Coordinates of C-alpha atoms and ligand atoms in Angstrom, one line a residue:
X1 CA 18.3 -3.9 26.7
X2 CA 15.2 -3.5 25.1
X3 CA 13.2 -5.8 26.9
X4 CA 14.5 -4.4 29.9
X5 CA 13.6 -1.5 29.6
X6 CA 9.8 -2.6 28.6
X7 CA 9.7 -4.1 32.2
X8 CA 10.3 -1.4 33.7
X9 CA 8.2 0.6 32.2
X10 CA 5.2 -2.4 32.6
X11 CA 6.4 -1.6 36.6
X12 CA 5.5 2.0 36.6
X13 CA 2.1 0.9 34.5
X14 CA 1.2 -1.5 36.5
X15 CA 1.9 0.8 39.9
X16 CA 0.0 3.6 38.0
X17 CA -2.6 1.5 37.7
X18 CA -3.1 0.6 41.4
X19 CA -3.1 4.1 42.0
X20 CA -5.7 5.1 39.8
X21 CA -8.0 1.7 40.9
X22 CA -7.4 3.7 44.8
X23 CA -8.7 6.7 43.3
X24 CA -12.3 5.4 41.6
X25 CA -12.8 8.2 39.8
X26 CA -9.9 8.8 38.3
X27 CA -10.3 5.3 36.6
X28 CA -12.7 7.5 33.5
X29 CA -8.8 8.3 32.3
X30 CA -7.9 4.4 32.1
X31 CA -8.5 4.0 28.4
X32 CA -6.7 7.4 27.0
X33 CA -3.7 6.2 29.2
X34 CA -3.7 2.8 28.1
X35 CA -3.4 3.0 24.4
X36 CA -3.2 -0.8 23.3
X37 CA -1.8 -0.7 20.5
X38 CA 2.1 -0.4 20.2
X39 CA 2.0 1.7 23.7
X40 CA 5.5 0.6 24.1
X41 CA 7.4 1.7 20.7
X42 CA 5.1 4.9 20.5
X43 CA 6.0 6.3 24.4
X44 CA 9.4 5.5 24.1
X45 CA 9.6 7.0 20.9
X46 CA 7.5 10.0 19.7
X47 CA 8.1 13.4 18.0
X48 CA 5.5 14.9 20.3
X49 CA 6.9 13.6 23.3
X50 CA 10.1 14.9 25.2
X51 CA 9.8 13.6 28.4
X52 CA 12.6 11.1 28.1
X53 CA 14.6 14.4 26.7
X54 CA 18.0 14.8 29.0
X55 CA 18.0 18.5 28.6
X56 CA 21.2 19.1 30.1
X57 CA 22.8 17.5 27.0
X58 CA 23.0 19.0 23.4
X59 CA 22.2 16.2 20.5
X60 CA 23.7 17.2 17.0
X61 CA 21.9 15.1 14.2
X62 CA 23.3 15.1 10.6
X63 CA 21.4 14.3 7.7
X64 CA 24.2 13.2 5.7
X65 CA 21.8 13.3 2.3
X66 CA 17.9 13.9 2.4
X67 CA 15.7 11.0 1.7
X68 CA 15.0 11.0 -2.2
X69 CA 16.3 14.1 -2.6
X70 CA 13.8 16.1 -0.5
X71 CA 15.6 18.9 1.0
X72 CA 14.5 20.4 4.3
X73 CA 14.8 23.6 5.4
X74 CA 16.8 22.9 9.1
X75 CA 17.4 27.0 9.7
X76 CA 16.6 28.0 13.2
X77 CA 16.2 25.4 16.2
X78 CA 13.7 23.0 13.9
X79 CA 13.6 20.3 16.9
X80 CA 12.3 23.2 19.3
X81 CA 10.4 25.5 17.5
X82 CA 8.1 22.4 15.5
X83 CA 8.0 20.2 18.0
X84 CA 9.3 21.6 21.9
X85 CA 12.0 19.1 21.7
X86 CA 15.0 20.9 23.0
X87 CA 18.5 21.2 22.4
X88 CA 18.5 18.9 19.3
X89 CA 20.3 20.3 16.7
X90 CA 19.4 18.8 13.4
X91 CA 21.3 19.9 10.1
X92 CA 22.6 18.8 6.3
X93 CA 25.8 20.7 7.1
X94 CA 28.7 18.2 6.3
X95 CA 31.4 20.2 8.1
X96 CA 29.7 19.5 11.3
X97 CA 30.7 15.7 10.9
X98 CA 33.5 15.6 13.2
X99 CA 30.9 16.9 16.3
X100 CA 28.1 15.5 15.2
X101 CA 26.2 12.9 17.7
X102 CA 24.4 11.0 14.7
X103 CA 24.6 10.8 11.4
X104 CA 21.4 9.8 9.4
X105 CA 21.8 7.7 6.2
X106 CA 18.6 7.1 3.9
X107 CA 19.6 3.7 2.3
X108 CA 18.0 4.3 -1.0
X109 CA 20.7 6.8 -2.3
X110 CA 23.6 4.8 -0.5
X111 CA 22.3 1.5 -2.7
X112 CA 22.1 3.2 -5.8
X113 CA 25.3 4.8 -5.7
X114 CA 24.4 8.6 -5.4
X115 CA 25.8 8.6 -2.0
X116 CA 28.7 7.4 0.0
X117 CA 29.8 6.8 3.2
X118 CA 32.1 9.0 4.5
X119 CA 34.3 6.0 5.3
X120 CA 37.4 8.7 4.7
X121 CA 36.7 10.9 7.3
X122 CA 38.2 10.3 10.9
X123 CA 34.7 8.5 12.7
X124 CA 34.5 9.5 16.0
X125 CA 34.0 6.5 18.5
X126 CA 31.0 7.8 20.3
X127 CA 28.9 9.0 16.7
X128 CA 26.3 6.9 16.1
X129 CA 25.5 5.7 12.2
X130 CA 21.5 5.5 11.5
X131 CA 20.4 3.9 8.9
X132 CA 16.8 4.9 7.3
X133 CA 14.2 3.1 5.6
X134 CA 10.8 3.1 5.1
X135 CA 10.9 0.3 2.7
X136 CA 10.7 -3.3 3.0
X137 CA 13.7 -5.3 2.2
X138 CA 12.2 -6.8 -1.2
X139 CA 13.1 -3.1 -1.8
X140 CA 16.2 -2.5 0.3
X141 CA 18.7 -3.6 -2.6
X142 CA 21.9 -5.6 -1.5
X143 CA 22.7 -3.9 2.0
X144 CA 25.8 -6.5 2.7
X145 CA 28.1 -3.7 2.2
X146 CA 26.6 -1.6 5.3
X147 CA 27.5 -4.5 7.8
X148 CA 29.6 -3.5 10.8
X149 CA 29.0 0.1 9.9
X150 CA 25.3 1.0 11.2
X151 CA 24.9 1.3 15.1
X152 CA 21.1 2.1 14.8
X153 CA 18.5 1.2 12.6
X154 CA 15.0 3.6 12.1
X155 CA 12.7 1.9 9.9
X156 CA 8.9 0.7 10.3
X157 CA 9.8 -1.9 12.0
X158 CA 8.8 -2.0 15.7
X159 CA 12.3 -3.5 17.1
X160 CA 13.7 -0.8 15.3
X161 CA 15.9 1.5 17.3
X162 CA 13.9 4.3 16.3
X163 CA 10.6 3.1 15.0
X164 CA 9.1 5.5 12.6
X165 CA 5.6 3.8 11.6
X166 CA 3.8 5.0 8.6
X167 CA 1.0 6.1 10.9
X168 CA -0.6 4.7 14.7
X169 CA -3.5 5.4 16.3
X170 CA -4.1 7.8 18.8
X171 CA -6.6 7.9 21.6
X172 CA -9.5 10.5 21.4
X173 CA -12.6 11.2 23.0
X174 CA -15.6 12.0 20.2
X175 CA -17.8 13.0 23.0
X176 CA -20.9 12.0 23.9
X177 CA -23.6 11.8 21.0
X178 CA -21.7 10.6 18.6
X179 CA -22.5 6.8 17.2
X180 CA -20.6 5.2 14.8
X181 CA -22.8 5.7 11.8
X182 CA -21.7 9.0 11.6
X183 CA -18.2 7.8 11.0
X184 CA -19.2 6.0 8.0
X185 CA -19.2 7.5 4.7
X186 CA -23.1 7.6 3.5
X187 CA -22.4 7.5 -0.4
X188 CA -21.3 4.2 -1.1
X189 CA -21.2 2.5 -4.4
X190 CA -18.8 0.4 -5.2
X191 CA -18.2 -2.5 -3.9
X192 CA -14.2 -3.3 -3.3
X193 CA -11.5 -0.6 -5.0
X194 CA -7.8 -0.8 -4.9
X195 CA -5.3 1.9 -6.1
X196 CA -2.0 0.3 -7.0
X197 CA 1.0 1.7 -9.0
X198 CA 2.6 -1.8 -9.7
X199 CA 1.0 -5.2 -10.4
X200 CA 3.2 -6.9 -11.5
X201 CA 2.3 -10.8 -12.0
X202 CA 4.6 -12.0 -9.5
X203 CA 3.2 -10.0 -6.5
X204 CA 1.2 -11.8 -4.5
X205 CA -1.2 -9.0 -4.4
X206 CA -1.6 -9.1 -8.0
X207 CA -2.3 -13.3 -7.6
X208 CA -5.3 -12.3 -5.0
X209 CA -6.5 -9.5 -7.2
X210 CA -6.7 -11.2 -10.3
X211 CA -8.4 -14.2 -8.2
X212 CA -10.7 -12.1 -6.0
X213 CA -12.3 -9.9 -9.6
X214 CA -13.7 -12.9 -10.9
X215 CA -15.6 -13.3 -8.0
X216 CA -16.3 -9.4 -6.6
X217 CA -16.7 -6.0 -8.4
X218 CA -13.2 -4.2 -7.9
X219 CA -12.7 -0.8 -9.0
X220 CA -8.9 0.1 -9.7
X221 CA -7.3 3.4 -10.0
X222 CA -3.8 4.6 -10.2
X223 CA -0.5 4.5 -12.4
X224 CA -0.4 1.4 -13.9
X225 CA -4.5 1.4 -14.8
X226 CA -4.3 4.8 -16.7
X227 CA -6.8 6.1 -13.8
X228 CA -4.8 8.5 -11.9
X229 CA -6.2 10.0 -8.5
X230 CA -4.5 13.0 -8.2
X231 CA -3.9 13.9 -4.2
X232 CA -7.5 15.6 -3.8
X233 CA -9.5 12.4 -5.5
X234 CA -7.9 10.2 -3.5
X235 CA -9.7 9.7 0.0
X236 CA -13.3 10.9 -2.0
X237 CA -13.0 8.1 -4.2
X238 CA -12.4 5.6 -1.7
X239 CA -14.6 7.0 1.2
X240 CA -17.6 5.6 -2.1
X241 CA -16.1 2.3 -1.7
X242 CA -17.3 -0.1 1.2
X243 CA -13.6 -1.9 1.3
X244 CA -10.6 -1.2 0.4
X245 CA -7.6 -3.4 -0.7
X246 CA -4.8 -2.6 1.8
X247 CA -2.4 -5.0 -0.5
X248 CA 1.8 -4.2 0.6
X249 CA 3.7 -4.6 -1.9
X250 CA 6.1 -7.7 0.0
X251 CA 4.6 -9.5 3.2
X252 CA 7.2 -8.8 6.1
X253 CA 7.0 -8.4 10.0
X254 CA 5.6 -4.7 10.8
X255 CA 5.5 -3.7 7.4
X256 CA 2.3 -1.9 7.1
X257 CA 2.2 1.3 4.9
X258 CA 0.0 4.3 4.1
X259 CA -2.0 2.1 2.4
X260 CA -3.7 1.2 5.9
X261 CA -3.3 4.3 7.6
X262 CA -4.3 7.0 4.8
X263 CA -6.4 5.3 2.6
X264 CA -8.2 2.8 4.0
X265 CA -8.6 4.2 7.8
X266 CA -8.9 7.8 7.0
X267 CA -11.0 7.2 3.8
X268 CA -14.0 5.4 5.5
X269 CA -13.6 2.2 4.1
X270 CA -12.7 -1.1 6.1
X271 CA -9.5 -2.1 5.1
X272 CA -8.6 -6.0 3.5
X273 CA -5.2 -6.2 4.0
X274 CA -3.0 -8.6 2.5
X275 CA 0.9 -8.0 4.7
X276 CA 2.4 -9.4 7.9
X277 CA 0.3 -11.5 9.8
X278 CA -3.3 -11.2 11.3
X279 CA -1.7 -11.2 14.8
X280 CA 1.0 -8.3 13.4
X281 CA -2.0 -6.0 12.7
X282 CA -3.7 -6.8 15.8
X283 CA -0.5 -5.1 17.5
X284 CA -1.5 -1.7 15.9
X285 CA -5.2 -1.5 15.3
X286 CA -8.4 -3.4 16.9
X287 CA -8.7 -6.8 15.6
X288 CA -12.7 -5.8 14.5
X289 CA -11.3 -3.0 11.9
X290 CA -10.3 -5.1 9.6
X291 CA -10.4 -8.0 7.2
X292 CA -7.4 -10.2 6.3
X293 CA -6.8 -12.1 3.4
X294 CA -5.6 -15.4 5.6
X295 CA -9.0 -15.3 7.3
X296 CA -10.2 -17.3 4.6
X297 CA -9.5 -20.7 3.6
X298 CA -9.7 -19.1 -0.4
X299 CA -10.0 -15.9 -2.5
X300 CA -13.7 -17.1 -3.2
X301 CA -14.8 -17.8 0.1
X302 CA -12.8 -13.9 0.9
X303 CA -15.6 -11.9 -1.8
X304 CA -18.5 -13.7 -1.0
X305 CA -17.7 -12.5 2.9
X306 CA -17.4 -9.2 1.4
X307 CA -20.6 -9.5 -0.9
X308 CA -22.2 -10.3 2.5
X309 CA -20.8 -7.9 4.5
X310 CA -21.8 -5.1 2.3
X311 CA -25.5 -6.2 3.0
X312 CA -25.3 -6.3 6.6
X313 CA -25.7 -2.8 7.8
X314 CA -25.1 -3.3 11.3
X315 CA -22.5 -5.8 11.1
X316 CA -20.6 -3.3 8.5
X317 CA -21.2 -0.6 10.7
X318 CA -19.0 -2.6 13.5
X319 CA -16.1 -2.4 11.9
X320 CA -16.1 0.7 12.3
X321 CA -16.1 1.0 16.3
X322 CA -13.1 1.9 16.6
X323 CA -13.0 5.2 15.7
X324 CA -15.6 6.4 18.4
X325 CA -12.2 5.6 20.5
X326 CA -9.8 6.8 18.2
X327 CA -8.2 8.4 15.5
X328 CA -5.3 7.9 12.7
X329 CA -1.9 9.8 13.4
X330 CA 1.6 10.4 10.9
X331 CA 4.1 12.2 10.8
X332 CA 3.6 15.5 9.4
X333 CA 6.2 15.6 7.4
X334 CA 7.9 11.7 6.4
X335 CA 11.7 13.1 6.0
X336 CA 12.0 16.0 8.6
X337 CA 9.8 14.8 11.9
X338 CA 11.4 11.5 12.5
X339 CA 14.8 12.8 13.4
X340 CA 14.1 15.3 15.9
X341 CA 12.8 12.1 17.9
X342 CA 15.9 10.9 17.9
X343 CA 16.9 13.3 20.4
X344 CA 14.0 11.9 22.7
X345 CA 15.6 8.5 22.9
X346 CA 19.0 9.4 23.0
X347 CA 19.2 8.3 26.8
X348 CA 17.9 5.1 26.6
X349 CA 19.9 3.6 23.4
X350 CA 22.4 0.6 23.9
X351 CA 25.7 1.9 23.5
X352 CA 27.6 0.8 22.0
X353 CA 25.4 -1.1 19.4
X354 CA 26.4 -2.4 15.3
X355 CA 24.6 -4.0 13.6
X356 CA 27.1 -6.7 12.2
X357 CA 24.4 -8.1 9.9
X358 CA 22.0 -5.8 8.7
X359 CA 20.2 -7.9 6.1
X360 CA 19.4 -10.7 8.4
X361 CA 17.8 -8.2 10.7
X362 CA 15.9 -6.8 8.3
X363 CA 14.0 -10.5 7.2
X364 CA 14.1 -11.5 10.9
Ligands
NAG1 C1 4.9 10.6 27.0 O1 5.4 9.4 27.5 C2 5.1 9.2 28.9 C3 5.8 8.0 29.4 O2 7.0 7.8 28.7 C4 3.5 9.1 29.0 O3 3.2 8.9 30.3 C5 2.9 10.3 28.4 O4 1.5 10.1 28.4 C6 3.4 10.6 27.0 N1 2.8 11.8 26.5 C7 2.2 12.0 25.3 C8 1.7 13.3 24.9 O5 2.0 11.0 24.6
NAG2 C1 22.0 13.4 31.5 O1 23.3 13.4 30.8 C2 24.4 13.5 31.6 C3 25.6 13.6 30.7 O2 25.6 12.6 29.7 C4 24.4 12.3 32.6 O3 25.5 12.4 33.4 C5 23.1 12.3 33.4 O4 23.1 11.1 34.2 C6 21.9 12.3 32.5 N1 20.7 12.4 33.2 C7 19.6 11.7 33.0 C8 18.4 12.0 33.9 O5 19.6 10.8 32.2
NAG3 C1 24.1 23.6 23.9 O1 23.8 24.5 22.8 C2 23.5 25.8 23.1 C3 23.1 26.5 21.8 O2 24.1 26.3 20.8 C4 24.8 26.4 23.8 O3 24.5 27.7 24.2 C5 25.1 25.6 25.1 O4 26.3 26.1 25.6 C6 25.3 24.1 24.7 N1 25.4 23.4 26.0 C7 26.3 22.5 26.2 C8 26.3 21.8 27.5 O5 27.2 22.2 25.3
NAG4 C1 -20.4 11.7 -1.5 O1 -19.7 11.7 -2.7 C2 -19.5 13.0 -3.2 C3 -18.8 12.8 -4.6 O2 -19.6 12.0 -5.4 C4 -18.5 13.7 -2.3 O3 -18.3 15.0 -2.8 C5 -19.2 13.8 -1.0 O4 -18.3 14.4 0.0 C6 -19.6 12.4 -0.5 N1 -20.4 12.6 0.7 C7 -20.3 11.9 1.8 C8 -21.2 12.2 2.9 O5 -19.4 11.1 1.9
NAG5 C1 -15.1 4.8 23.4 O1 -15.8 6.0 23.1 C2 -17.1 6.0 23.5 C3 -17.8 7.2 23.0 O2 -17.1 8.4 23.3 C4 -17.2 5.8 25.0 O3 -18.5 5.8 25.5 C5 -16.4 4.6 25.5 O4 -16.4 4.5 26.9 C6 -15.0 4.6 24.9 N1 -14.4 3.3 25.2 C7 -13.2 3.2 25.6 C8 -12.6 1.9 25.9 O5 -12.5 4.2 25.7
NAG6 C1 29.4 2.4 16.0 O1 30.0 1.4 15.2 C2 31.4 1.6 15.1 C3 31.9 0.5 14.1 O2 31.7 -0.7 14.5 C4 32.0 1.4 16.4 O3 33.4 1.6 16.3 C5 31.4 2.5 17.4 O4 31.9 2.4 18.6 C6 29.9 2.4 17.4 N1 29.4 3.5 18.1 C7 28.4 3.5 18.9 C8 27.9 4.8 19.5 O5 27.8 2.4 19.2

């Protein structure tokens, strides 16, 4: 289903672009069009677009419990009013189970027992289950129990039915003027930095770091270092630092967190990333932004790149191309802006769908 529906989509994209190459001067909008990096997954499925909407049909979407506890205000027509996505209907109300079209489950309170299933209640045949996550599976818990029961999965993951990323990129035009020096923070000072609440000695992250500081400077901040940033330090501090350690916590496909997205991207320093694979972050951002741990044969041969790099103005400064092209996108808010999406793809979901074994698709 999936892949069929990509093909068709390539079809209009491909016919588009035969139109535009008839119409020369149209060709300037090429490169806004053609976003390269997860075009696919971010058209079919995006809070700011409700083209694919089927207007003529009312979606109901119950949050069965809020993610961590964060509970949103749904009053009013949230889906319309915050995004123009209309007649979605998202609420917390529990009584609307028996009408409602999904029914969103955030897998953190299900595997530690504050939730449950409503497996007593009368499931009508047409509701779809969703289950949530924005974590990896290393974090996931034991899911066996939720086989059979989830139709749709919304996770980072881009073969997700709804794939909610932690952030993407987004074309934009700078203008004309503009080079890329002025994108790069002038104030630097330290060499590599890393903010990490949990390094733990079996983390791979914590192998490479511990490898990589005998060779580089790194400056470390957060919970477990007793140097906090609070919220307003945090992109400051790293916009001083000429890389930044985009370490995940567990290496899995499409698993690529804020640590990319907020801190390195939108705090001005080029990103090392240790995660998925080079080719796996070449699917979401130019393959000159960033550094990856498996481009080097070792962790020493990795810091004296960097040492180098640091010293080489202009070839520093190229990492940084990309954003005369774009910029970083997220959700505005993690727990509410997802689900009025799900509204947006409601047309083009297989149905029916279960996923009969949810912990295999997760380490697929
Ligand atoms: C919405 O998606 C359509 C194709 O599905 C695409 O042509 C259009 O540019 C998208 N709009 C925005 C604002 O992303
Ligand atoms: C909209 O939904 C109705 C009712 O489910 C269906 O009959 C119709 O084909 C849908 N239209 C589009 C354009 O998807
Ligand atoms: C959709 O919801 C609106 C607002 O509650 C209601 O007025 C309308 O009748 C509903 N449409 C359908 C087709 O159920
Ligand atoms: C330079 O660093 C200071 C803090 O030391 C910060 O307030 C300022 O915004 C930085 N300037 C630039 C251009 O990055
Ligand atoms: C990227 O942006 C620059 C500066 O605005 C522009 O000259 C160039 O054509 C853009 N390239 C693409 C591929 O959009
Ligand atoms: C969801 O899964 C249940 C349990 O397997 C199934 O009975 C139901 O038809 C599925 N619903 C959809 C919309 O796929």
């Amino acid at each position: 289903m999936a892949d069929h529906w990509c093909c068709h989509r390539r079809t209009i994209l491909s016919t588009l672009l035969v139109s535009l190459t008839l119409f020369g001067s149209l060709l300037v909008q090429w490169p806004s069009l053609m976003n390269p990096f997860l075009t696919r997954e971010l058209n079919e499925f995006m809070v700011y677009n409700s083209t694919d909407t089927n207007s003529s049909t009312n979606t109901t979407i119950l949050v069965w419990h809020w993610a961590f506890g964060f509970k949103q205000d749904t009053r009013g027509n949230v889906c319309q009013d915050r995004f123009g996505i209309p007649n979605c209907f998202l609420s917390d109300d529990r009584s609307l189970f028996p009408q409602a079209d999904f029914v969103i489950f955030h897998n953190r309170e299900l595997i530690n027992g504050q939730q449950k299933l409503p497996l007593h209640l009368p499931r009508p045949e047409e509701q779809g289950w969703v289950w949530f996550s924005w974590e990896s599976p290393t974090n996931n818990g034991n899911i066996k129990f939720l086989d059979g029961k989830m139709n749709y999965t919304m996770s980072y993951r881009r073969d997700a039915d709804f794939f909610v990323p932690y952030g993407w990129l987004e074309p934009h035009n700078v203008g004309s003027g503009m080079t890329v020096d002025d994108f790069i923070p002038k104030n630097k000072s330290s060499l590599a930095c890393w903010v990490v609440s949990n390094y733990a000695g079996h983390l791979k992250r914590t192998q490479v770091y511990n490898k990589l500081k005998k060779v580089i400077p790194v400056e470390v901040y957060g919970g477990a270092t007793g140097r906090r940033l609070n919220g307003e330090q945090l992109l400051p501090t790293i916009s001083r630092c000429y890389f930044y350690l985009s370490f995940e916590n567990s290496q899995f496909q499409d698993y690529v967190t804020e640590k990319l997205w907020s801190n390195a991207l939108n705090g001005g320093a080029v990103p090392v990333v240790l995660g998925p694979s080079r080719k796996n972050y070449e699917a979401m951002i130019p393959k000159d932004s960033f550094i990856h741990v498996d481009d080097f044969s070792s962790v020493e041969e990795l810091g004296a790149f960097l040492k180098k790099l640091a010293g080489d103005r202009e070839r520093y400064a190229s990492y940084f191309k990309w954003k005369l092209n774009y910029t970083v996108s997220r959700y505005g808010s993690w727990v509410m802006d997802p689900l009025c999406s799900i509204c947006t793809k409601r047309t083009t979901l297989q149905k029916p769908k279960v996923y009969r074994n949810l912990y295999n698709w997760e380490r697929k």
